[in-house]
PDB file of C-alpha atoms in Angstrom:
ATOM      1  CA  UNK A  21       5.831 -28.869  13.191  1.00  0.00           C
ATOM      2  CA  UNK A  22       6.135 -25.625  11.504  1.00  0.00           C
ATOM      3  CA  UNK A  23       6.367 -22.619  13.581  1.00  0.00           C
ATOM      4  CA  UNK A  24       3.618 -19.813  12.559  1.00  0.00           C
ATOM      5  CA  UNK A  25       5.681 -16.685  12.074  1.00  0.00           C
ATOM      6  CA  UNK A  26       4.089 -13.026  12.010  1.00  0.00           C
ATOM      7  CA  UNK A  27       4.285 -11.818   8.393  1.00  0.00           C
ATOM      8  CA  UNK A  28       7.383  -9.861   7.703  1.00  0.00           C
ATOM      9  CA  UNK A  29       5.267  -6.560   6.705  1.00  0.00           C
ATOM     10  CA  UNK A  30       3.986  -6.263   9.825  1.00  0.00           C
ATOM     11  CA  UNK A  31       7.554  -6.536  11.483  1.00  0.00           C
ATOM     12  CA  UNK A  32       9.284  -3.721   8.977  1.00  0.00           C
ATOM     13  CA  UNK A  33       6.326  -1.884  10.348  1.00  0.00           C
ATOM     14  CA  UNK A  34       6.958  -2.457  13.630  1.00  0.00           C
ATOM     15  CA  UNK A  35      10.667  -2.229  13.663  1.00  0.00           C
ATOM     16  CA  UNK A  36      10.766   1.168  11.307  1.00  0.00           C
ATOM     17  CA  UNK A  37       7.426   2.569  13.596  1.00  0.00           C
ATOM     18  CA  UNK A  38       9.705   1.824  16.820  1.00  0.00           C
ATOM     19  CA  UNK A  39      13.017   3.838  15.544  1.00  0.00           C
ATOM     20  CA  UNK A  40      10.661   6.928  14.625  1.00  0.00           C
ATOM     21  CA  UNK A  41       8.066   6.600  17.391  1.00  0.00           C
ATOM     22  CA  UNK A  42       5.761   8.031  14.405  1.00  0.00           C
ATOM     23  CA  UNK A  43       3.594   5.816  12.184  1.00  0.00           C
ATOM     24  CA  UNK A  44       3.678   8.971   8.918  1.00  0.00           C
ATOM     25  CA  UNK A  45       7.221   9.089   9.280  1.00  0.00           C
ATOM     26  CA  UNK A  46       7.795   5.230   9.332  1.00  0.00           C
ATOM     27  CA  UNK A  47       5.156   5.169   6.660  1.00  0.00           C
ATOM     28  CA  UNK A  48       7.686   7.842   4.544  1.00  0.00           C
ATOM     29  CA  UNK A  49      10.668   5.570   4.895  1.00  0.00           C
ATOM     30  CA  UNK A  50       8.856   2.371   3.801  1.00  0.00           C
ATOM     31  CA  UNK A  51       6.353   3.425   1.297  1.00  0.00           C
ATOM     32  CA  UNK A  52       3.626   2.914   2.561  1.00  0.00           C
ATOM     33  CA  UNK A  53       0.787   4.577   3.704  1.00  0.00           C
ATOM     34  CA  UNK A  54      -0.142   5.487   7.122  1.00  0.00           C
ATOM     35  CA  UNK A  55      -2.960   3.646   7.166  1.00  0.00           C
ATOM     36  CA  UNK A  56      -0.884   0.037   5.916  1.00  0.00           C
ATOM     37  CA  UNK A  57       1.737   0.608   8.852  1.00  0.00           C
ATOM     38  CA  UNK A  58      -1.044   1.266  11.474  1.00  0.00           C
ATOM     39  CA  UNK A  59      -3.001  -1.885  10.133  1.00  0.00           C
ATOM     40  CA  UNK A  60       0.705  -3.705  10.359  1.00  0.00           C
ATOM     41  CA  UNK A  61       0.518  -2.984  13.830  1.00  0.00           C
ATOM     42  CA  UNK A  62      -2.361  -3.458  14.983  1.00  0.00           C
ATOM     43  CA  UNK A  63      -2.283  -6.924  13.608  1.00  0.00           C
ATOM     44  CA  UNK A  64       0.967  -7.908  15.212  1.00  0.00           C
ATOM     45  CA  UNK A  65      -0.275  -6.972  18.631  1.00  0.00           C
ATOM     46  CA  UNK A  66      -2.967  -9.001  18.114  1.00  0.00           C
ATOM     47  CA  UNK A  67      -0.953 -11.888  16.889  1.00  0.00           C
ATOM     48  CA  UNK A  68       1.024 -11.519  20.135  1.00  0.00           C
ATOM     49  CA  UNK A  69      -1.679 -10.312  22.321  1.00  0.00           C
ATOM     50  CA  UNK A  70       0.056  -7.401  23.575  1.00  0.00           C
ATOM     51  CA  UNK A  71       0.263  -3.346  22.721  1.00  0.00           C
ATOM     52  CA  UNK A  72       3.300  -2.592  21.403  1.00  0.00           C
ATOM     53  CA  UNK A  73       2.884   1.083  21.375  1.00  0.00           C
ATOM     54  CA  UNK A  74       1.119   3.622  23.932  1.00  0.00           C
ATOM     55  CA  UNK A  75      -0.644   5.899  21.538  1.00  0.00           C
ATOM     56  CA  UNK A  76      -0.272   9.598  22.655  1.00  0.00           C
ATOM     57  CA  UNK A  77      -1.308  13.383  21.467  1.00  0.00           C
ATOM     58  CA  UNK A  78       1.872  13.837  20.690  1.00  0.00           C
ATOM     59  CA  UNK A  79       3.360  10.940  19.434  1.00  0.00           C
ATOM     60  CA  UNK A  80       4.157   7.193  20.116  1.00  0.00           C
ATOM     61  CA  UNK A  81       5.721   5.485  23.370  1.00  0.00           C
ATOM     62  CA  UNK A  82       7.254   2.108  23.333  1.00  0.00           C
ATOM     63  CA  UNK A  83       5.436  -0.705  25.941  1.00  0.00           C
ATOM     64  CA  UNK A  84       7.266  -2.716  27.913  1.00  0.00           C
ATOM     65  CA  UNK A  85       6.528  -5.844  25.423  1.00  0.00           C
ATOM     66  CA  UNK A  86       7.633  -3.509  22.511  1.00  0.00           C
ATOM     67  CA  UNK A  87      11.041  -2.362  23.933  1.00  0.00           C
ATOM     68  CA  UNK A  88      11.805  -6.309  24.598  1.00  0.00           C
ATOM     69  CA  UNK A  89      10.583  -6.950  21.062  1.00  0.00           C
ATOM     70  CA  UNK A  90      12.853  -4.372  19.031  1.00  0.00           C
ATOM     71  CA  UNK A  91      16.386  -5.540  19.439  1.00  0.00           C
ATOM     72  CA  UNK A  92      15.362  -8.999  18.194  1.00  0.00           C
ATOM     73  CA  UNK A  93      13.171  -7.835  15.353  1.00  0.00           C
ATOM     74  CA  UNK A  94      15.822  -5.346  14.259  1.00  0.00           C
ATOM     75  CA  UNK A  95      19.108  -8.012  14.667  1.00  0.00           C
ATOM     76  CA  UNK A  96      16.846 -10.117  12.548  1.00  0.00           C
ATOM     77  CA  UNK A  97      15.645  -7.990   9.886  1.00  0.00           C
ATOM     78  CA  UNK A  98      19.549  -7.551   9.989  1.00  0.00           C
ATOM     79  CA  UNK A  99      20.731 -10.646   9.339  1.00  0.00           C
ATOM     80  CA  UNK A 100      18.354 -11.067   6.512  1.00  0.00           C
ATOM     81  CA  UNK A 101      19.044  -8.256   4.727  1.00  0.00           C
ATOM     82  CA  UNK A 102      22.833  -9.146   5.010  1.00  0.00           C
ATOM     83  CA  UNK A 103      21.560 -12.982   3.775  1.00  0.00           C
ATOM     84  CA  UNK A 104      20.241 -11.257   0.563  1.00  0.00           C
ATOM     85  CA  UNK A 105      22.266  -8.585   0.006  1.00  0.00           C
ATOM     86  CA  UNK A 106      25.370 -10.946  -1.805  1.00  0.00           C
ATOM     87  CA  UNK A 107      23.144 -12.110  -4.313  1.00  0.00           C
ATOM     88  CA  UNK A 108      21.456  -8.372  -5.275  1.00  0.00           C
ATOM     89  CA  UNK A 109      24.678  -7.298  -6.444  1.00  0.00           C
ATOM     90  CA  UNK A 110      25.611  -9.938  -8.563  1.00  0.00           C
ATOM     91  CA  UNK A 111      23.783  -8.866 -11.784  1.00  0.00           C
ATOM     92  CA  UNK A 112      22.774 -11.609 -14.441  1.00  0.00           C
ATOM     93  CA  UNK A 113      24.049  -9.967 -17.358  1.00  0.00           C
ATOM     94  CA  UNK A 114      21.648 -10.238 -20.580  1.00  0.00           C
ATOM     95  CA  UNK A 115      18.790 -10.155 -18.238  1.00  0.00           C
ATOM     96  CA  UNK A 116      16.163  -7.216 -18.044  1.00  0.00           C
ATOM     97  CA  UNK A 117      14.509  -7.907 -14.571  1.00  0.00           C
ATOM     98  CA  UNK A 118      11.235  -5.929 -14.317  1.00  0.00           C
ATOM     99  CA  UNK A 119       9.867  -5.328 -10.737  1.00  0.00           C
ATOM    100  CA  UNK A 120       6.365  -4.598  -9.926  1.00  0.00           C
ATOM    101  CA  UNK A 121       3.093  -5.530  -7.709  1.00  0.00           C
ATOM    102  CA  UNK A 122       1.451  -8.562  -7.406  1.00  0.00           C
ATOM    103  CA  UNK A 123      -1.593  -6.281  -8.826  1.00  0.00           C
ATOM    104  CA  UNK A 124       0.621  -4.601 -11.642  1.00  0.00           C
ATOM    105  CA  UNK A 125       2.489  -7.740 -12.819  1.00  0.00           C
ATOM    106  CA  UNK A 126      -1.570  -9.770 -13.079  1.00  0.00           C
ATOM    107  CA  UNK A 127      -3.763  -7.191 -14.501  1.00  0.00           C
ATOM    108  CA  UNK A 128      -1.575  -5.328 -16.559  1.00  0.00           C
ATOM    109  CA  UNK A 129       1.906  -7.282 -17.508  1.00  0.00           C
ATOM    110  CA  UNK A 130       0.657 -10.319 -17.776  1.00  0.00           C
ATOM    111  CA  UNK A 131      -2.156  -9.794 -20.513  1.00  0.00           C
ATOM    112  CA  UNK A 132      -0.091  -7.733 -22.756  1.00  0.00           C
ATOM    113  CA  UNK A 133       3.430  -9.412 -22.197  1.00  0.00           C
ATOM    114  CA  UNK A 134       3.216 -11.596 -25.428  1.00  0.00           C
ATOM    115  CA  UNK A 135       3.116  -8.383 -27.322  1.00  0.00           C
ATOM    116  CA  UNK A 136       6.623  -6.858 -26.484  1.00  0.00           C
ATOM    117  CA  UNK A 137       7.886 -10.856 -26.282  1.00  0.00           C
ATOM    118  CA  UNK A 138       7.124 -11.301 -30.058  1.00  0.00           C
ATOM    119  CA  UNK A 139       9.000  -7.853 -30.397  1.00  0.00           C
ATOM    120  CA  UNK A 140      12.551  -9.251 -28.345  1.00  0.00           C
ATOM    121  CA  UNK A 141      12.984 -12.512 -29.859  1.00  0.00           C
ATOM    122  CA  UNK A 142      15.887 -14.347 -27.259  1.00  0.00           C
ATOM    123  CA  UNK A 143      15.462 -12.135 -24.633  1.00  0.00           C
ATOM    124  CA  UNK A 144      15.330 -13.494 -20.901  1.00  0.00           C
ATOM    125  CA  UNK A 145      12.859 -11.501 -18.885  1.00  0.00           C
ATOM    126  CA  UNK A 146      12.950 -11.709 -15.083  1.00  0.00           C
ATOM    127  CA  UNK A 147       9.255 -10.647 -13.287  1.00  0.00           C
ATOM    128  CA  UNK A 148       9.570  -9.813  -9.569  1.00  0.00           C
ATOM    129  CA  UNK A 149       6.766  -9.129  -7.968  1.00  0.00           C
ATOM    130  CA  UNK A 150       5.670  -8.214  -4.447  1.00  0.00           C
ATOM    131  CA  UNK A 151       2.342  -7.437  -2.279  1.00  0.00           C
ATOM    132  CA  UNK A 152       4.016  -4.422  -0.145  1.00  0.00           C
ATOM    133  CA  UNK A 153       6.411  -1.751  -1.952  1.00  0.00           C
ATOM    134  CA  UNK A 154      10.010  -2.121  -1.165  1.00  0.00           C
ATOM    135  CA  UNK A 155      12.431   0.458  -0.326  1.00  0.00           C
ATOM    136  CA  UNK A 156      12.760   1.823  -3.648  1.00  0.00           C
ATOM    137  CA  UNK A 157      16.384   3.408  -2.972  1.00  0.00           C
ATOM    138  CA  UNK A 158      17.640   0.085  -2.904  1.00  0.00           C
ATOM    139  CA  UNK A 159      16.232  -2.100  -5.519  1.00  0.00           C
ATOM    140  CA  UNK A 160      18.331  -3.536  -8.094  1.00  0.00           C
ATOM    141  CA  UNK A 161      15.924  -3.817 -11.129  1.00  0.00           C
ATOM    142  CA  UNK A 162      16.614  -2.524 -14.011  1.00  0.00           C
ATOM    143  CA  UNK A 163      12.529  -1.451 -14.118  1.00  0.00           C
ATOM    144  CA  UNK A 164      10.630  -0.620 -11.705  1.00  0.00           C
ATOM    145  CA  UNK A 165       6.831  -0.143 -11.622  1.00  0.00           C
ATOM    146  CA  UNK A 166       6.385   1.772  -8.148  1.00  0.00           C
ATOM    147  CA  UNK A 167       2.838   1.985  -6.506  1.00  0.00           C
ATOM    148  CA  UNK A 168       2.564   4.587  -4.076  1.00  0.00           C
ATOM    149  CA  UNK A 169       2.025   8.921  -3.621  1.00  0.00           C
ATOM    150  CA  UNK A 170       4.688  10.781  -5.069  1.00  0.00           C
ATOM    151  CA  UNK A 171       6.647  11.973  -2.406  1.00  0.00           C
ATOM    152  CA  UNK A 172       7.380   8.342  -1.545  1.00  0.00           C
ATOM    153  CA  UNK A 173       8.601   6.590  -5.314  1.00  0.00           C
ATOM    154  CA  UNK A 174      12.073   8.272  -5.482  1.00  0.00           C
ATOM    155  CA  UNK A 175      13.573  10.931  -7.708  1.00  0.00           C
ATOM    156  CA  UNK A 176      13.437  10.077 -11.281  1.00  0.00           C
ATOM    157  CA  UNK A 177      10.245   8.384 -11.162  1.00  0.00           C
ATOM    158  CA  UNK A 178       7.869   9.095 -14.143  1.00  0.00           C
ATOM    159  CA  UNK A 179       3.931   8.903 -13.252  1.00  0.00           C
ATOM    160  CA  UNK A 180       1.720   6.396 -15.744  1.00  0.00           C
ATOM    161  CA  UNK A 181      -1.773   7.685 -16.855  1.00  0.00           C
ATOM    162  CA  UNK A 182      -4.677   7.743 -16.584  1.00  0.00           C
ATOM    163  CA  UNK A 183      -3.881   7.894 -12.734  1.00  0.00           C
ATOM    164  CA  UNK A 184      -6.807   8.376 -11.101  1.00  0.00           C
ATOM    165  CA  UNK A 185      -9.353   6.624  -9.054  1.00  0.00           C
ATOM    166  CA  UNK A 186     -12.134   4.762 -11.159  1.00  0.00           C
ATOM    167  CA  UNK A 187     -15.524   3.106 -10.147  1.00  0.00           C
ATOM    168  CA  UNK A 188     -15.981   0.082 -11.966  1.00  0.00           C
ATOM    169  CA  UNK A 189     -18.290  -3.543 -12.278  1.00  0.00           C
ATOM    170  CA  UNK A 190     -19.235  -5.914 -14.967  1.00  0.00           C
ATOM    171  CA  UNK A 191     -21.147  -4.354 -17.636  1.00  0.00           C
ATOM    172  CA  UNK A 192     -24.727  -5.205 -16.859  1.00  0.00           C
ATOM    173  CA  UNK A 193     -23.886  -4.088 -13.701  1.00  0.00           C
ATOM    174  CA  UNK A 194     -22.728  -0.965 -14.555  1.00  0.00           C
ATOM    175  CA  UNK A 195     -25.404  -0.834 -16.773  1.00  0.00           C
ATOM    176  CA  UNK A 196     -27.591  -0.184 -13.356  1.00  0.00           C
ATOM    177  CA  UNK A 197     -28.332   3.277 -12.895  1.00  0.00           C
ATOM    178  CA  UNK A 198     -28.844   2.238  -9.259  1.00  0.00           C
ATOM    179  CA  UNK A 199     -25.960  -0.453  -8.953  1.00  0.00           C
ATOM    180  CA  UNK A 200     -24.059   2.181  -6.086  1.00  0.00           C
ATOM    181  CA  UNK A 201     -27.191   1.144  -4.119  1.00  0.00           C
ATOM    182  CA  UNK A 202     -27.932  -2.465  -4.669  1.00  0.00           C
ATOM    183  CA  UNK A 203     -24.656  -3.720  -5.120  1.00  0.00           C
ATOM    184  CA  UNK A 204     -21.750  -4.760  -2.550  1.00  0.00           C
ATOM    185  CA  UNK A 205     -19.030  -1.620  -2.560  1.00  0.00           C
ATOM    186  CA  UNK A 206     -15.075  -3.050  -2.805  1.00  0.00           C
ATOM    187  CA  UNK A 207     -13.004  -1.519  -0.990  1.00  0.00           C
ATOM    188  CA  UNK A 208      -8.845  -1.585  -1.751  1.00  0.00           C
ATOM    189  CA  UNK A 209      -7.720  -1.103   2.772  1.00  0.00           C
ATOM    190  CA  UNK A 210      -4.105   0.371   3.280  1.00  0.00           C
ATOM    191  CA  UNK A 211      -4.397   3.133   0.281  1.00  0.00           C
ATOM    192  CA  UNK A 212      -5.694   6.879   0.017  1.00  0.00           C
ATOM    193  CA  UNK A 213      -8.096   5.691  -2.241  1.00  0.00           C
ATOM    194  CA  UNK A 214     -11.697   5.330  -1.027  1.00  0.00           C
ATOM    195  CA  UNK A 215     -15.179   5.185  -1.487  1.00  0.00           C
ATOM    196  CA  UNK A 216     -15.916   8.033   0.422  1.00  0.00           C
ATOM    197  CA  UNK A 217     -12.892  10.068  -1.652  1.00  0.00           C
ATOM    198  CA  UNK A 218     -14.081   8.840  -4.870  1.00  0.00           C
ATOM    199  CA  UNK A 219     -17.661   9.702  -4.509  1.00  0.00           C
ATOM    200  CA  UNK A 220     -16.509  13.563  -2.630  1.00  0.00           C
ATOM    201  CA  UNK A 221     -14.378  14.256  -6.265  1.00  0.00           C
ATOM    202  CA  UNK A 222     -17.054  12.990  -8.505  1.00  0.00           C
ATOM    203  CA  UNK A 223     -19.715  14.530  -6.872  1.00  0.00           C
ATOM    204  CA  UNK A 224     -22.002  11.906  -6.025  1.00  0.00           C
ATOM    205  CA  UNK A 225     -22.473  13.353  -2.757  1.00  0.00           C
ATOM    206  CA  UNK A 226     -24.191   9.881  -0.755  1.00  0.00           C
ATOM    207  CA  UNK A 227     -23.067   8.315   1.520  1.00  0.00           C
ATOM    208  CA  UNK A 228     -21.455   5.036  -0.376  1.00  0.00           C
ATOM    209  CA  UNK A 229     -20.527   2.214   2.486  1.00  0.00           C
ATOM    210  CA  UNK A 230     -18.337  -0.356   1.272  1.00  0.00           C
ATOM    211  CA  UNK A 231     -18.902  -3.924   2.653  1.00  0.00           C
ATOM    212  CA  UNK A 232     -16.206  -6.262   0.899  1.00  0.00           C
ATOM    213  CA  UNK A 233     -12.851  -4.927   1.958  1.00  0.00           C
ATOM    214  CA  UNK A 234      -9.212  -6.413  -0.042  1.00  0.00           C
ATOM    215  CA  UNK A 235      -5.764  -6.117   0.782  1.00  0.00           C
ATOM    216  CA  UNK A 236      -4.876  -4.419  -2.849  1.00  0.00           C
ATOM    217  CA  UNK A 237      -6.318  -3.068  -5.981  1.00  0.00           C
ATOM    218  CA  UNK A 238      -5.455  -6.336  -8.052  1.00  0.00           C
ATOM    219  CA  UNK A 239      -7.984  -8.267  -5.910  1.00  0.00           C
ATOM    220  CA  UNK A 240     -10.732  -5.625  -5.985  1.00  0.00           C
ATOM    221  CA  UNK A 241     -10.135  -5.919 -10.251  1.00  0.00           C
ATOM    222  CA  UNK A 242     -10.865  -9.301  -9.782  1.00  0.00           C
ATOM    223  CA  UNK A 243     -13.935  -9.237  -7.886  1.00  0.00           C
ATOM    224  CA  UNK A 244     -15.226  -7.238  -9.533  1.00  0.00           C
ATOM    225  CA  UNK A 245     -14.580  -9.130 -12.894  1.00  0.00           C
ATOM    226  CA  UNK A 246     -16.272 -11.970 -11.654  1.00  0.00           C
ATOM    227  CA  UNK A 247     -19.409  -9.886 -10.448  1.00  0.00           C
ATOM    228  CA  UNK A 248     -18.898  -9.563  -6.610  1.00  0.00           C
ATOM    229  CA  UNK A 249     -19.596  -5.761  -6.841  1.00  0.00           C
ATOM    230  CA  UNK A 250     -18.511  -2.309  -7.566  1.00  0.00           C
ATOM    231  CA  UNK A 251     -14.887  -1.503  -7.106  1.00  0.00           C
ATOM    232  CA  UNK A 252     -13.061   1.376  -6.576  1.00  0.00           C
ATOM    233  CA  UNK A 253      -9.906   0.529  -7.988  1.00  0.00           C
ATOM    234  CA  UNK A 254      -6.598   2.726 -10.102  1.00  0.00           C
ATOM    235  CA  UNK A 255      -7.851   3.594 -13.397  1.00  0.00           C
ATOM    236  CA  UNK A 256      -4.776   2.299 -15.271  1.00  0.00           C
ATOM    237  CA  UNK A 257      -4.973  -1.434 -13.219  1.00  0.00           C
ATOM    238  CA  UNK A 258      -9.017  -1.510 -14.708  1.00  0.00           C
ATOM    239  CA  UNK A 259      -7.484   0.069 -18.290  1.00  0.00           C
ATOM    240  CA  UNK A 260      -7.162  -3.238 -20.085  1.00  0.00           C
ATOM    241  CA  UNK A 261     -10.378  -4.827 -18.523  1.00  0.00           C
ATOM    242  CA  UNK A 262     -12.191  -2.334 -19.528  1.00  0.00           C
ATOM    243  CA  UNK A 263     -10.876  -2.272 -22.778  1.00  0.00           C
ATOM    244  CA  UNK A 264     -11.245  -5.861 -23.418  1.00  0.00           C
ATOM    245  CA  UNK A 265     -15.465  -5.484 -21.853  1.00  0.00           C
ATOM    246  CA  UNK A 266     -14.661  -7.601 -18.742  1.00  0.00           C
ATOM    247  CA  UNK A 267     -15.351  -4.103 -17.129  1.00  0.00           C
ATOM    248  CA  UNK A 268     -17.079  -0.812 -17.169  1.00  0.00           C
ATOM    249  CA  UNK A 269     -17.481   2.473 -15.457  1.00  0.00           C
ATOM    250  CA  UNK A 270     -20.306   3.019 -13.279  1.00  0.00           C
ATOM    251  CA  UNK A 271     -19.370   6.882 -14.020  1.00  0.00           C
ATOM    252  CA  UNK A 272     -17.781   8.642 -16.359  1.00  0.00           C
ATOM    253  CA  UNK A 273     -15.573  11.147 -14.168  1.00  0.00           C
ATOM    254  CA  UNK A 274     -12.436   9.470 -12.935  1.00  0.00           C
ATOM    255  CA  UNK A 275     -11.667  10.839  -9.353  1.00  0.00           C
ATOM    256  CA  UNK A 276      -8.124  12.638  -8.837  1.00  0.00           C
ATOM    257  CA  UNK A 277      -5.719  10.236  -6.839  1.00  0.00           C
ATOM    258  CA  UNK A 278      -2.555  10.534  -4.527  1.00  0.00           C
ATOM    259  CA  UNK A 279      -1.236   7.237  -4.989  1.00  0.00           C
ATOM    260  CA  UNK A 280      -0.358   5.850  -8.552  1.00  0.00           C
ATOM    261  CA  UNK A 281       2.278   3.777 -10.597  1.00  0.00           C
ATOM    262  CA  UNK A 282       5.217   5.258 -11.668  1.00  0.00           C
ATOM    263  CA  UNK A 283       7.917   3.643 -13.920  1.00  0.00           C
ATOM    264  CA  UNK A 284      11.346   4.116 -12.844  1.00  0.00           C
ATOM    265  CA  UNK A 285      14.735   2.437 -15.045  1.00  0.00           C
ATOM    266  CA  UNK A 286      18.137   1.841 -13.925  1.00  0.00           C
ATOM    267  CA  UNK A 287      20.633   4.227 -15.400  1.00  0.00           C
ATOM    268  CA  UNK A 288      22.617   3.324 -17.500  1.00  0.00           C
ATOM    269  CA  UNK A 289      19.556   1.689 -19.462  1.00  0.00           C
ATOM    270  CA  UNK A 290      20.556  -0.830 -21.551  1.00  0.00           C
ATOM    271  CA  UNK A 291      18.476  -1.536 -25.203  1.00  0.00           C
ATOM    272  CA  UNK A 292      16.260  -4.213 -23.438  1.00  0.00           C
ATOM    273  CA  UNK A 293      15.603  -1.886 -21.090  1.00  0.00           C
ATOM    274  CA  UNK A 294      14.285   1.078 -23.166  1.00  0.00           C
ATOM    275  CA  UNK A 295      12.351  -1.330 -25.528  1.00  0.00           C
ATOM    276  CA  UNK A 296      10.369  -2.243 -22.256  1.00  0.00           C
ATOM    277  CA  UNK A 297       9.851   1.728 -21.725  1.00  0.00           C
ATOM    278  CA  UNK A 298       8.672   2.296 -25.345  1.00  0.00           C
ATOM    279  CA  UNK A 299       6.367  -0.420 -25.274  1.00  0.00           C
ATOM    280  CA  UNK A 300       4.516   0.048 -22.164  1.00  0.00           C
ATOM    281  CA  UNK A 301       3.924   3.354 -23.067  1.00  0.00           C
ATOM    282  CA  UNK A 302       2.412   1.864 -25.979  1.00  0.00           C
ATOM    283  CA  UNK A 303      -0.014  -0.830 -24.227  1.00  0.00           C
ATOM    284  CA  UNK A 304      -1.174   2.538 -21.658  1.00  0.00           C
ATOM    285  CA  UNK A 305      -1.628   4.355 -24.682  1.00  0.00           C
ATOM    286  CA  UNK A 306      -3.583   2.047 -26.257  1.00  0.00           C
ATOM    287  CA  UNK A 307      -5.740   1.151 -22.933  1.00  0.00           C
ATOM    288  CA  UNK A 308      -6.648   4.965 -22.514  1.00  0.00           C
ATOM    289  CA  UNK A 309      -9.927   5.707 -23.339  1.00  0.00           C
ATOM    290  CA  UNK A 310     -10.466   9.376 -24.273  1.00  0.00           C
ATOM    291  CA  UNK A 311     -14.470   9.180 -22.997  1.00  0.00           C
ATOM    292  CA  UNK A 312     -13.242   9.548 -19.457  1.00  0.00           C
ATOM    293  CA  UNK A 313     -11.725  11.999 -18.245  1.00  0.00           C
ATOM    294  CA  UNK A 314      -9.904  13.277 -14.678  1.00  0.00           C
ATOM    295  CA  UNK A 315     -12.340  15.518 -11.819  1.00  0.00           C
ATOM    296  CA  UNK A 316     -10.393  18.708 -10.704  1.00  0.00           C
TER     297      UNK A 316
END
C-alpha cells in the first residue's frame, strides 16, 4: 500500500519556519507569504496531530514533537535537493525552458502560446510549472514568470501590468448592480489579496464576506468563468478572459496590489529567449484594456 506523505510545501514550511523560529522571515526566504507558511503549518500539525510550534509574543518555540521532527525533515529535504541538483545543471542546449505557475502557465500561456509558436518555427519549448513559488535564486530557467511582492522575486525582476487586484464574474453577472450581494464571493487564501483589501481601495466600503475559498488565483479565474461567483483575482491572470467576454468587471477601479508577476530571463539571453520577452509584452499589451484603470 502506498504510504500517505504530508505535501512537501508544508514541510519547506516547516523546516525553513524551524531554522528562523519566525513565520515572516521563513516566509522571506521561500516566497511566500506569511499567511501560506502559517496555513503550511497549521496543516501539518494537523496531519500529525501534534503542535509543532509554541506560539509566543515574541516569537516561535520549537515543541518537543517539532525538535524530533527537524533533523529528519531537513536530512531529507537534503537528500532531495542533492537527487535533483545533477540534472539542473545539465542544460539542454537549443531549449528555451519557461517557468511559471500552475495559474500563469493555464490562463495566460496557454491561450496565447500558438501565437509566438507560429512566430519560432523548430523551436523546442520546455513549460515548468508549479503551485508554490520556488526559491527564485536558484532556478535554472532561462524565463521566469515569478508570482509574489516585490521584495521577495529577486533583483532583476521586471513587474507585468496591469498589476492590480480586479473583481470579476461572467457578464450577466457582472451585469448585476447588486451581484456583491447575491452572489458567492471567491476568495484566492495564502495571498495579500482580499476581499476586504479590494473593496477598502475601491471604496466600496461594505462589508464583502467571501464564502468559496481556493488555493490560487488560477482556480478563482475558473470559477468564476463557469459562474460560481465573483472573484477577486490579479488583473493580468483575468486580462485575456476578459478580453475574449468569458469575464467582466463588477467595477471599474482596479485595486492597488502587493503581490504580482514579474518576468525575470537568464543572462546571457539567448535569441529564443528575447523573442519570448518581446512577445509577451505583446499578448499583455494587447490584453490591457485602457477603461480600467489602477486606485491610488
Amino acid at each position: 500500500m502506498a504510504r500517505s506523505l504530508p505535501p512537501l510545501p508544508w514541510l519547506r514550511s516547516f523546516e525553513c519556519a524551524a531554522r528562523r523560529l519566525n513565520f515572516t522571515a521563513a516566509a522571506d526566504e521561500l516566497g511566500l507569504t506569511q499567511s501560506a507558511v502559517s496555513q503550511h503549518i497549521r496543516g501539518l500539525e494537523q496531519r500529525l496531530g501534534v503542535p509543532l510550534f509554541g506560539r509566543k509574543p515574541r516569537g516561535l518555540t520549537l515543541t518537543d514533537e517539532g525538535r524530533r521532527l527537524l533533523p529528519d525533515v531537513s536530512a531529507a529535504l537534503s537528500l532531495l535537493a542533492e537527487a535533483t541538483d545533477g540534472f539542473a545543471e545539465q542544460g539542454r542546449p537549443g531549449l528555451l525552458t519557461v517557468a511559471c505557475s500552475v495559474s500563469f502557465a493555464q490562463w495566460y500561456l496557454a491561450p496565447a502560446l500558438p501565437s509566438f509558436l507560429d512566430r519560432q518555427p523548430g523551436l523546442r519549448l520546455r513549460i515548468v510549472s508549479t503551485v508554490w513559488p520556488d526559491d527564485f535564486q536558484s532556478a535554472v530557467a532561462d524565463v521566469e514568470i515569478r508570482f509574489g511582492p516585490a521584495s521577495v522575486v529577486g533583483d532583476g525582476a521586471e513587474r507585468l501590468r496591469p498589476d492590480g487586484l480586479v473583481a470579476v464574474a461572467r457578464p450577466e453577472i457582472a451585469a448585476d448592480p447588486a451581484c456583491l450581494a447575491t452572489h458567492r464571493l471567491i476568495e484566492a487564501v495564502g495571498t495579500s489579496d482580499t476581499w476586504r483589501k479590494w473593496s477598502a481601495e475601491t471604496g466600496i466600503g461594505e462589508a464583502l464576506a467571501p464564502s468559496l475559498f481556493v488555493d490560487s488565483h488560477g482556480l478563482a479565474v475558473d470559477l468564476a468563468c463557469n459562474g460560481s461567483g465573483v472573484a477577486v483575482t490579479s488583473a493580468l491572470l483575468a486580462a485575456p478572459c476578459i478580453a475574449a467576454g468569458r469575464l467582466a468587471p463588477v467595477h471599474d477601479v482596479v485595486a492597488p496590489s502587493e503581490d504580482g508577476f514579474f518576468l525575470a530571463t537568464r543572462s546571457p539571453a539567448s535569441d529564443a529567449t528575447c523573442a519570448f520577452e518581446r512577445w509577451l509584452w505583446d499578448e499583455i499589451a494587447r490584453h490591457t484594456s485602457p477603461s480600467i484603470t489602477v486606485a491610488g
